[in-house]
Coordinates of C-alpha atoms in Angstrom, one line a residue:
M5 CA 0.0 0.0 0.0
R6 CA 1.1 3.5 -0.7
I7 CA -0.9 6.2 1.2
L8 CA -0.9 9.9 1.6
V9 CA -1.5 11.4 5.0
L10 CA -2.6 15.1 5.2
G11 CA -0.9 16.3 8.3
G12 CA 1.1 13.4 9.9
T13 CA 3.3 15.1 12.5
W14 CA 1.3 15.2 15.8
F15 CA -1.3 13.2 17.7
L16 CA -3.7 11.4 15.4
G17 CA -1.8 12.1 12.2
K18 CA 1.6 10.9 13.8
S19 CA -0.2 7.8 15.1
V20 CA -1.6 7.1 11.6
V21 CA 1.8 7.4 10.0
E22 CA 3.4 5.2 12.7
E23 CA 0.7 2.5 12.2
A24 CA 1.1 2.5 8.4
L25 CA 4.9 2.3 8.7
R26 CA 4.4 -0.6 11.2
R27 CA 2.6 -2.4 8.4
R28 CA 5.4 -1.6 6.0
W29 CA 3.5 0.6 3.9
D30 CA 4.9 3.5 1.8
V31 CA 3.8 6.9 3.4
T32 CA 3.8 10.3 2.0
A33 CA 3.1 13.0 4.6
F34 CA 2.0 16.5 3.4
N35 CA 2.2 19.4 5.8
R36 CA 3.7 22.9 6.3
G37 CA 6.5 21.7 8.5
Q38 CA 5.4 24.0 11.3
S39 CA 3.8 21.7 13.9
G40 CA 5.5 18.7 15.3
R41 CA 8.2 16.6 13.6
D42 CA 8.2 14.4 10.7
V43 CA 8.1 10.6 11.5
P44 CA 11.3 9.0 10.3
G45 CA 10.7 6.8 7.3
V46 CA 8.1 8.9 5.5
E47 CA 8.3 10.7 2.3
V48 CA 7.7 14.4 3.2
V49 CA 6.1 16.9 0.8
R50 CA 5.9 20.4 2.1
G51 CA 3.1 22.8 1.3
D52 CA -0.1 24.6 2.3
R53 CA -3.3 22.6 1.7
T54 CA -5.3 25.9 1.2
Q55 CA -3.2 26.8 -1.8
A56 CA -4.0 25.3 -5.2
A57 CA -0.4 25.5 -6.6
D58 CA 0.9 23.5 -3.5
L59 CA -1.9 20.9 -4.0
N60 CA -1.2 20.5 -7.7
H61 CA 2.4 19.9 -6.8
L62 CA 1.3 17.3 -4.3
A63 CA -0.9 15.5 -6.7
A64 CA 1.9 15.2 -9.1
Q65 CA 3.8 13.0 -6.5
G66 CA 0.9 10.5 -6.8
P67 CA -0.9 8.2 -7.2
W68 CA -1.8 6.7 -3.8
D69 CA -4.0 3.9 -2.9
A70 CA -5.7 6.1 -0.2
V71 CA -5.6 9.6 1.3
I72 CA -6.0 9.9 5.1
D73 CA -7.0 13.4 6.1
T74 CA -6.1 14.1 9.7
S75 CA -5.5 17.9 9.3
S76 CA -8.9 19.5 8.4
S77 CA -10.4 20.1 11.9
E78 CA -9.8 23.9 11.6
L79 CA -10.5 24.3 7.9
P80 CA -13.7 25.6 6.3
P81 CA -15.5 23.2 3.9
R82 CA -14.3 25.2 0.8
D83 CA -10.7 24.4 1.7
V84 CA -11.5 20.8 2.2
R85 CA -13.1 20.8 -1.2
L86 CA -10.1 22.4 -2.7
A87 CA -7.9 19.5 -1.5
A88 CA -10.3 16.8 -2.4
Q89 CA -10.7 18.3 -6.0
A90 CA -7.0 18.5 -6.5
L91 CA -6.4 14.9 -5.3
R92 CA -9.4 13.4 -7.1
D93 CA -7.3 11.4 -9.5
A94 CA -4.2 10.9 -7.3
G95 CA -6.0 9.0 -4.5
S96 CA -8.1 5.8 -5.0
R97 CA -9.9 6.4 -1.5
W98 CA -10.3 9.2 0.9
V99 CA -10.5 8.5 4.7
H100 CA -11.8 11.6 6.3
V101 CA -11.5 12.1 10.1
S102 CA -14.6 14.0 11.1
T103 CA -16.4 14.3 14.4
V104 CA -19.5 13.1 16.2
S105 CA -20.4 16.9 16.3
V106 CA -21.7 16.7 12.8
Y107 CA -25.0 15.2 14.2
A108 CA -27.9 17.6 14.6
G109 CA -28.8 15.5 17.8
W110 CA -25.6 15.5 19.6
P111 CA -25.2 15.8 22.6
H112 CA -28.9 15.3 23.3
Q113 CA -29.7 12.1 21.6
T114 CA -28.4 8.6 21.2
L115 CA -26.7 8.5 17.9
T116 CA -26.1 6.0 15.0
E117 CA -24.8 6.5 11.7
S118 CA -28.3 7.0 10.3
S119 CA -29.0 10.0 12.6
E120 CA -29.4 13.4 11.0
V121 CA -26.4 15.3 10.0
L122 CA -26.2 19.1 10.1
E123 CA -26.7 21.0 7.0
C124 CA -23.8 22.9 5.5
P125 CA -22.8 23.5 1.9
S126 CA -19.5 22.1 0.7
D127 CA -18.3 25.7 -0.5
A128 CA -19.1 27.3 2.9
D129 CA -16.4 29.7 4.3
E130 CA -15.3 29.8 7.9
F131 CA -18.3 32.0 8.9
F132 CA -21.0 29.6 8.2
G133 CA -22.9 28.0 11.2
Y134 CA -23.7 29.0 14.7
T135 CA -23.3 27.7 18.2
G136 CA -26.6 27.2 20.1
A137 CA -27.3 28.8 23.5
D138 CA -26.8 25.5 25.3
G139 CA -23.7 24.8 23.5
S140 CA -25.3 22.7 20.7
P141 CA -25.3 22.5 17.7
T142 CA -21.9 24.0 17.3
K143 CA -20.4 26.1 14.6
Y144 CA -17.5 23.5 14.5
G145 CA -20.1 20.8 13.9
F146 CA -21.6 22.8 10.8
Q147 CA -18.1 23.2 9.5
K148 CA -17.1 19.6 9.8
A149 CA -20.5 18.5 8.2
G150 CA -19.7 20.7 5.3
G151 CA -16.3 19.3 5.0
E152 CA -17.8 15.8 4.7
R153 CA -20.1 17.1 2.1
A154 CA -17.2 18.4 0.2
V155 CA -15.3 15.0 0.2
S156 CA -18.6 13.1 -0.6
E157 CA -19.2 15.2 -3.6
V158 CA -15.8 14.5 -5.1
F159 CA -15.0 11.0 -4.0
R160 CA -18.5 9.6 -3.6
E161 CA -18.5 5.8 -2.8
R162 CA -14.7 6.0 -2.4
A163 CA -15.1 8.2 0.7
V164 CA -14.9 7.0 4.4
F165 CA -15.9 9.2 7.3
L166 CA -14.7 8.6 10.7
R167 CA -16.7 10.3 13.4
P168 CA -15.0 10.1 16.8
G169 CA -16.1 11.8 20.0
V170 CA -13.2 12.3 22.3
I171 CA -9.8 11.1 21.4
L172 CA -7.2 10.6 24.4
G173 CA -3.7 9.3 24.6
P174 CA 0.0 10.1 24.5
G175 CA 0.6 13.4 22.6
E176 CA -2.8 14.9 23.4
Y177 CA -2.9 18.5 22.5
V178 CA -6.4 19.3 23.9
G179 CA -5.4 18.8 27.4
R180 CA -8.4 16.8 28.8
L181 CA -6.7 13.7 30.2
P182 CA -3.6 15.6 31.0
W183 CA -5.5 17.9 33.2
W184 CA -7.1 15.2 35.1
L185 CA -3.8 13.4 35.6
N186 CA -2.1 16.4 36.9
R187 CA -5.0 17.2 39.1
A188 CA -5.0 13.7 40.6
A189 CA -1.2 13.9 41.1
R190 CA -1.8 17.1 43.1
G191 CA -3.7 15.2 45.6
G192 CA -6.1 16.3 48.4
A193 CA -9.8 16.6 47.8
V194 CA -10.5 16.3 44.2
L195 CA -13.9 17.7 42.9
A196 CA -15.6 15.0 40.9
P197 CA -18.8 15.5 38.8
A198 CA -21.5 13.0 39.9
P199 CA -22.8 10.5 39.1
A200 CA -19.8 8.2 39.4
E201 CA -21.4 5.4 37.4
R202 CA -22.0 7.5 34.4
L203 CA -20.3 5.8 31.4
I204 CA -17.9 7.7 29.1
Q205 CA -16.6 6.7 25.7
P206 CA -13.3 8.2 24.8
V207 CA -11.0 6.3 22.5
D208 CA -7.3 5.8 22.3
V209 CA -5.5 7.7 19.5
R210 CA -3.7 4.6 18.5
D211 CA -6.9 2.7 18.1
V212 CA -8.4 5.5 16.0
A213 CA -5.3 5.4 13.9
A214 CA -5.3 1.6 13.4
F215 CA -8.9 1.8 12.4
A216 CA -8.2 4.7 9.9
V217 CA -5.4 2.6 8.4
D218 CA -7.7 -0.4 8.2
Q219 CA -10.2 1.7 6.3
A220 CA -7.6 3.0 3.9
A221 CA -7.2 -0.7 2.7
A222 CA -10.9 -1.5 2.7
A223 CA -13.1 -1.9 -0.3
T224 CA -16.2 0.0 0.8
G225 CA -17.0 3.6 1.8
G226 CA -19.5 5.0 4.4
A227 CA -19.5 6.6 7.8
F228 CA -18.5 5.1 11.2
N229 CA -18.9 6.5 14.7
V230 CA -15.7 5.9 16.5
A231 CA -16.3 5.5 20.2
H232 CA -15.2 3.1 22.9
P233 CA -17.8 0.2 22.6
E234 CA -17.4 -0.8 26.4
G235 CA -16.4 2.6 27.9
M236 CA -15.6 3.3 31.5
S237 CA -17.5 4.8 34.4
F238 CA -16.4 8.4 35.3
G239 CA -15.7 7.0 38.8
N240 CA -13.4 4.3 37.5
F241 CA -11.7 6.8 35.3
L242 CA -10.8 9.2 38.1
L243 CA -9.8 6.4 40.5
T244 CA -7.5 5.2 37.8
C245 CA -6.0 8.6 37.5
L246 CA -5.3 8.6 41.2
T247 CA -3.9 5.1 41.1
I248 CA -1.7 5.6 38.1
T249 CA -0.2 8.9 39.5
G250 CA 0.4 7.4 43.1
S251 CA -1.8 10.1 44.5
D252 CA -3.0 10.2 48.0
G253 CA -6.1 12.3 46.8
H254 CA -9.7 11.4 47.4
L255 CA -12.7 12.1 45.3
V256 CA -15.6 14.3 46.5
W257 CA -18.6 13.7 44.3
V258 CA -20.6 16.9 43.6
E259 CA -24.1 16.8 42.1
P260 CA -24.5 18.3 38.5
E261 CA -27.1 21.0 39.8
V262 CA -24.5 22.2 42.3
L263 CA -21.8 22.5 39.6
V264 CA -24.2 24.3 37.2
E265 CA -25.2 26.7 39.9
R266 CA -21.6 27.5 40.7
E267 CA -21.2 28.1 36.9
V268 CA -18.7 25.4 36.2
R269 CA -18.3 25.3 32.5
Q270 CA -19.2 21.9 31.1
W271 CA -16.8 20.0 29.0
T272 CA -13.8 22.4 29.6
E273 CA -13.5 23.4 33.3
L274 CA -14.2 19.8 34.2
P275 CA -13.1 17.9 31.1
L276 CA -15.2 15.1 29.8
W277 CA -18.2 16.2 32.1
R278 CA -21.4 17.3 30.4
T279 CA -25.0 16.9 31.6
H280 CA -26.6 16.2 28.2
A281 CA -28.1 12.8 28.0
G282 CA -26.6 11.8 24.7
V283 CA -23.1 13.0 25.0
W284 CA -21.8 9.5 25.8
S285 CA -24.6 7.7 24.0
V286 CA -22.8 7.0 20.7
D287 CA -23.5 3.6 18.9
A288 CA -20.1 2.4 17.5
G289 CA -21.5 -1.0 16.4
L290 CA -20.6 -0.5 12.9
A291 CA -17.1 0.4 13.5
A292 CA -16.6 -2.5 15.8
A293 CA -18.1 -4.8 13.1
A294 CA -15.6 -3.3 10.6
G295 CA -12.6 -3.9 12.9
L296 CA -12.3 -1.2 15.4
R297 CA -10.6 -2.6 18.5
C298 CA -10.2 -0.4 21.6
R299 CA -7.8 -1.1 24.4
P300 CA -8.8 -0.7 28.0
L301 CA -8.9 3.0 28.9
S302 CA -6.8 2.2 31.9
E303 CA -3.9 1.5 29.5
T304 CA -4.7 4.8 27.7
I305 CA -4.5 6.5 31.1
A306 CA -1.2 4.9 32.1
D307 CA 0.4 5.5 28.8
T308 CA -0.4 9.2 28.8
W309 CA 0.9 9.6 32.3
A310 CA 4.2 7.9 31.3
W311 CA 4.4 10.2 28.4
L312 CA 3.8 13.3 30.6
R313 CA 6.4 12.1 33.1
A314 CA 8.9 11.7 30.2
D315 CA 8.5 15.4 29.6
G316 CA 5.8 14.8 27.1
R317 CA 5.2 18.2 25.3
P318 CA 2.1 18.5 23.0
V319 CA 2.1 20.8 20.1
D320 CA 1.1 24.3 21.2
H321 CA -2.6 24.7 20.8
P322 CA -5.0 27.3 22.1
R323 CA -7.4 24.6 23.4
W324 CA -5.1 23.3 26.0
A325 CA -5.6 26.7 28.0
E326 CA -9.5 26.1 27.9
H327 CA -9.4 22.9 30.0
G328 CA -9.2 22.7 33.7
L329 CA -10.9 24.1 36.9
A330 CA -8.8 26.7 38.7
A331 CA -7.6 25.6 42.1
E332 CA -9.2 28.5 43.7
K333 CA -12.7 27.8 42.2
E334 CA -12.5 24.1 43.1
A335 CA -11.5 25.0 46.8
E336 CA -14.4 27.5 47.0
I337 CA -17.0 25.0 45.8
L338 CA -15.6 22.2 48.2
A339 CA -15.6 24.8 51.1
A340 CA -19.1 25.8 50.4
L341 CA -20.3 22.1 50.5
D342 CA -18.4 21.6 53.7
S343 CA -20.1 24.6 55.3
T344 CA -23.6 23.2 54.4
S345 CA -23.0 19.6 55.5

């Protein structure tokens, strides 16, 4: 197999490249060379995917058996379409990393691949879409739906769409799991969002990468929800963080209505916590049937802590600063609970 990876230097893109090289495939990586480092063993083509001349130069290096796009998360649909059109004849398949946010019902409803997708034209610019008052739908979801449409219009049945929810693991740049690990390591009373038994479904970046590479070699197209089929309770997730870090901390479970009253921002100040009923109700049965295999989340947690302890440094990204509850705010909430108990 000869594949082209758009991106390929950090987190999911890097994991895709490493997985393909492990299978002894020939890998070309196309990027600007500004984020992360190239994985040894790849053929590197430098360029900006929003520039037609750079894309035409890239297309001339083909053909490839598949294109895996890991770098469109912050691009408007029109730029996704530009790349797809330029590579139409250079790639036999297109594996597109999208998001569960493309669904109109996320995070309120249980989702399958047949759930309604947000409407966005394939030529939309970065201003298309909106974010609802309760945080859903999101402008990001509209943009990603438009990106899917752009690829679908060009590659049709040769397109594969992967729709993950939350991706964790070594190299994470968003900062969700790193924040919980660092908070656990700090010890003391750790504010935990109830209920402890609530299931969460994040997936390991290496498992998403393996599935993407599998789909590059598959014969059919379509869409797949990518979520951990077994998941893990929030309680076990946080207890594992405490255990892995060797912490002497203890969890103090706080009811959702208290957190909302105290204006704790869902999804960011307490990463992975959100009160909406469907946020962790994503059916990934199709992906599992197609070969998605997810390691235990305890392994993801342990490997991420090992990466952090080894001075793991993610690519600088503004989303990192959005995540985590300030120590002062956490202490105030816990103190207020103590005073009323």
